[in-house]
Amino acid sequence: MIKKRLIQLRKKFDKFGIDGYVIPKNDEFFSEYSQKDRLKTITNFTGSAGIAVILRNKNYLFVDGRYTIQAQLESSKEFEIANIEKINDCNLFRNLIIGLDPKLFTSIQIKKIFNRCNKVKEIELNLVDNIYNRHKSHSKPFFSLNENTVGESHLIKIKKIVNLIKKNNSNYLFISAPENVAWLLNIRGYDNPNSPIPNCRLIVSDKKEIFLISEKNKAKNLIKIKKVKKTSVILPEKFNLLINKLKKGKIIIDGKTCSLFYENILRKKFLVLNKEDPIYLMKSIKNKLEIKNMINSHIYDGVALTKFLYWIKKVNKKNIN
């Protein structure tokens, strides 16, 4: 099956004028828990991190030290397994045109990894999806947290963000990390299996306007409680249209989480300021209620771990290796 998919993928090379194609583990939100596990589709590798490079006559799977043995077992029939640190080794492949999906990489990654010895060609049509796209997508709506749970309303947080936008002599902030949107709007979602991440993005203006980049169904609860306006929810495929309607000016992006795809769109309209998303620092400073809840969480966790250790030592009758 994997061999067949590799053949199908290589058939696309001439059409797009490329010598190779890159498939990362992460999705468009830079999550390792991608609903579209393209890396597994093309390599059979099931680990949480890795990058595959498919060339005309050779395939590489780059993984870190955690997955060396696993990658050998799952993928070595069709792939040469290499340490992730060697991905920018010019002795492996050079002077090639490497295709990639700009939604899955940042400009920093591309410059550091692939532009050193090769040329990169952006292909917005994901070639793995083009040959195999049977992934299930989850569309459960986001939900809102009560102010009594988080200790600070989203309106106060937005006001703080607006002050920071102005302080940086900017007009907009593009929040590309879903966990930071979750913090700012006090919302959560069901898009990751082990963490309540709401897959979405947000633009905040210096006029306190917000635009939520999300599927409409996922935002319906937020619209219902008037946390966001219906007209302020923008489908991802309509992002270009939104940007065209906004006034020109400066926009802050975080180069570590803003994909090349979105950066390209924003640069056509705005002067881009590449800075760390200020929410990282803001959310690291906990309010009194958050501190209280963290202490309670540690108590619950400590009790659970103690019960588990007691079960292993006293109750469990089987030998656990």
Coordinates of N, CA, C and O in Angstrom, one line a residue, residues 27 29 31 33-37 134-142 189-195 197-200 214-219:
D27 N 0.0 19.3 11.4 CA -1.1 19.7 10.5 C -1.0 21.2 10.3 O 0.0 21.9 10.7
F29 N -2.2 23.5 12.0 CA -2.2 24.2 13.2 C -0.9 23.9 14.0 O -0.8 24.2 15.2
S31 N 0.1 21.1 15.1 CA -0.2 20.1 16.1 C 0.3 18.7 15.7 O 0.2 18.4 14.5
Y33 N -1.1 16.1 16.8 CA -2.3 15.3 16.7 C -3.1 15.7 15.5 O -4.3 16.1 15.7
S34 N -2.6 15.5 14.4 CA -3.3 15.9 13.2 C -4.4 15.0 12.9 O -4.3 13.8 12.9
Q35 N -5.6 15.5 12.5 CA -6.7 14.7 12.1 C -6.4 14.1 10.7 O -6.9 13.1 10.3
K36 N -5.5 14.8 10.0 CA -5.0 14.2 8.7 C -3.5 13.8 8.9 O -2.6 14.7 8.9
D37 N -3.3 12.6 9.3 CA -1.9 12.1 9.5 C -1.3 11.7 8.2 O -1.2 10.6 7.8
R134 N -8.9 10.2 3.0 CA -10.0 9.6 3.7 C -10.0 9.8 5.2 O -10.4 9.0 6.0
H135 N -9.5 11.0 5.6 CA -9.4 11.3 7.0 C -10.7 11.8 7.5 O -11.4 12.6 6.9
K136 N -11.0 11.4 8.7 CA -12.2 11.9 9.4 C -11.9 13.3 10.0 O -10.9 13.4 10.7
S137 N -12.8 14.2 9.9 CA -12.6 15.5 10.5 C -13.7 15.7 11.6 O -14.8 15.3 11.4
H138 N -13.2 16.3 12.7 CA -14.2 16.5 13.8 C -14.7 18.0 13.7 O -13.9 18.9 13.5
S139 N -16.0 18.2 13.9 CA -16.5 19.5 13.8 C -17.4 19.9 15.0 O -18.3 20.6 14.9
K140 N -17.1 19.3 16.2 CA -17.8 19.6 17.4 C -17.6 21.1 17.7 O -16.5 21.6 17.7
P141 N -18.6 21.8 18.1 CA -18.5 23.2 18.4 C -17.6 23.5 19.6 O -17.4 22.7 20.5
F142 N -16.9 24.7 19.5 CA -16.1 25.2 20.6 C -17.1 25.5 21.8 O -18.3 25.7 21.6
G189 N -12.0 23.5 22.9 CA -12.6 22.8 21.8 C -12.3 21.3 21.9 O -11.7 20.8 22.9
Y190 N -12.5 20.6 20.8 CA -12.4 19.1 20.8 C -11.5 18.6 19.7 O -11.6 17.5 19.2
D191 N -10.5 19.5 19.2 CA -9.8 19.2 18.0 C -8.5 18.4 18.3 O -7.9 17.9 17.4
N192 N -8.1 18.2 19.6 CA -7.0 17.3 19.9 C -7.5 16.2 20.9 O -8.4 16.5 21.7
P193 N -6.9 15.0 20.8 CA -7.4 13.9 21.6 C -7.1 14.1 23.1 O -7.8 13.6 24.0
N194 N -6.0 14.8 23.5 CA -5.6 14.9 24.9 C -5.6 16.3 25.5 O -5.1 16.5 26.6
S195 N -6.0 17.2 24.7 CA -6.0 18.6 25.2 C -7.2 19.4 24.5 O -7.4 19.2 23.3
I197 N -8.0 21.8 22.7 CA -7.6 22.8 21.8 C -8.7 23.1 20.8 O -9.3 22.2 20.2
P198 N -9.1 24.4 20.6 CA -10.0 24.8 19.5 C -9.2 25.2 18.3 O -8.6 26.3 18.3
N199 N -9.2 24.5 17.3 CA -8.4 24.8 16.1 C -9.1 26.0 15.4 O -10.1 25.9 14.7
C200 N -8.4 27.1 15.5 CA -8.9 28.4 14.9 C -7.7 29.4 15.0 O -6.7 29.2 15.7
S214 N -12.4 30.4 11.4 CA -12.9 29.1 11.9 C -14.0 28.6 11.0 O -14.7 29.4 10.3
E215 N -14.3 27.3 11.1 CA -15.5 26.8 10.5 C -16.7 27.4 11.2 O -16.7 27.5 12.5
K216 N -17.8 27.7 10.5 CA -19.0 28.3 11.1 C -19.6 27.4 12.2 O -20.0 27.9 13.3
N217 N -19.7 26.1 12.0 CA -20.3 25.2 12.9 C -19.6 25.2 14.3 O -20.2 25.1 15.3
K218 N -18.3 25.3 14.2 CA -17.5 25.3 15.4 C -17.7 26.5 16.3 O -17.5 26.5 17.5
A219 N -18.1 27.6 15.6 CA -18.2 28.9 16.3 C -19.7 29.2 16.8 O -20.0 30.2 17.4

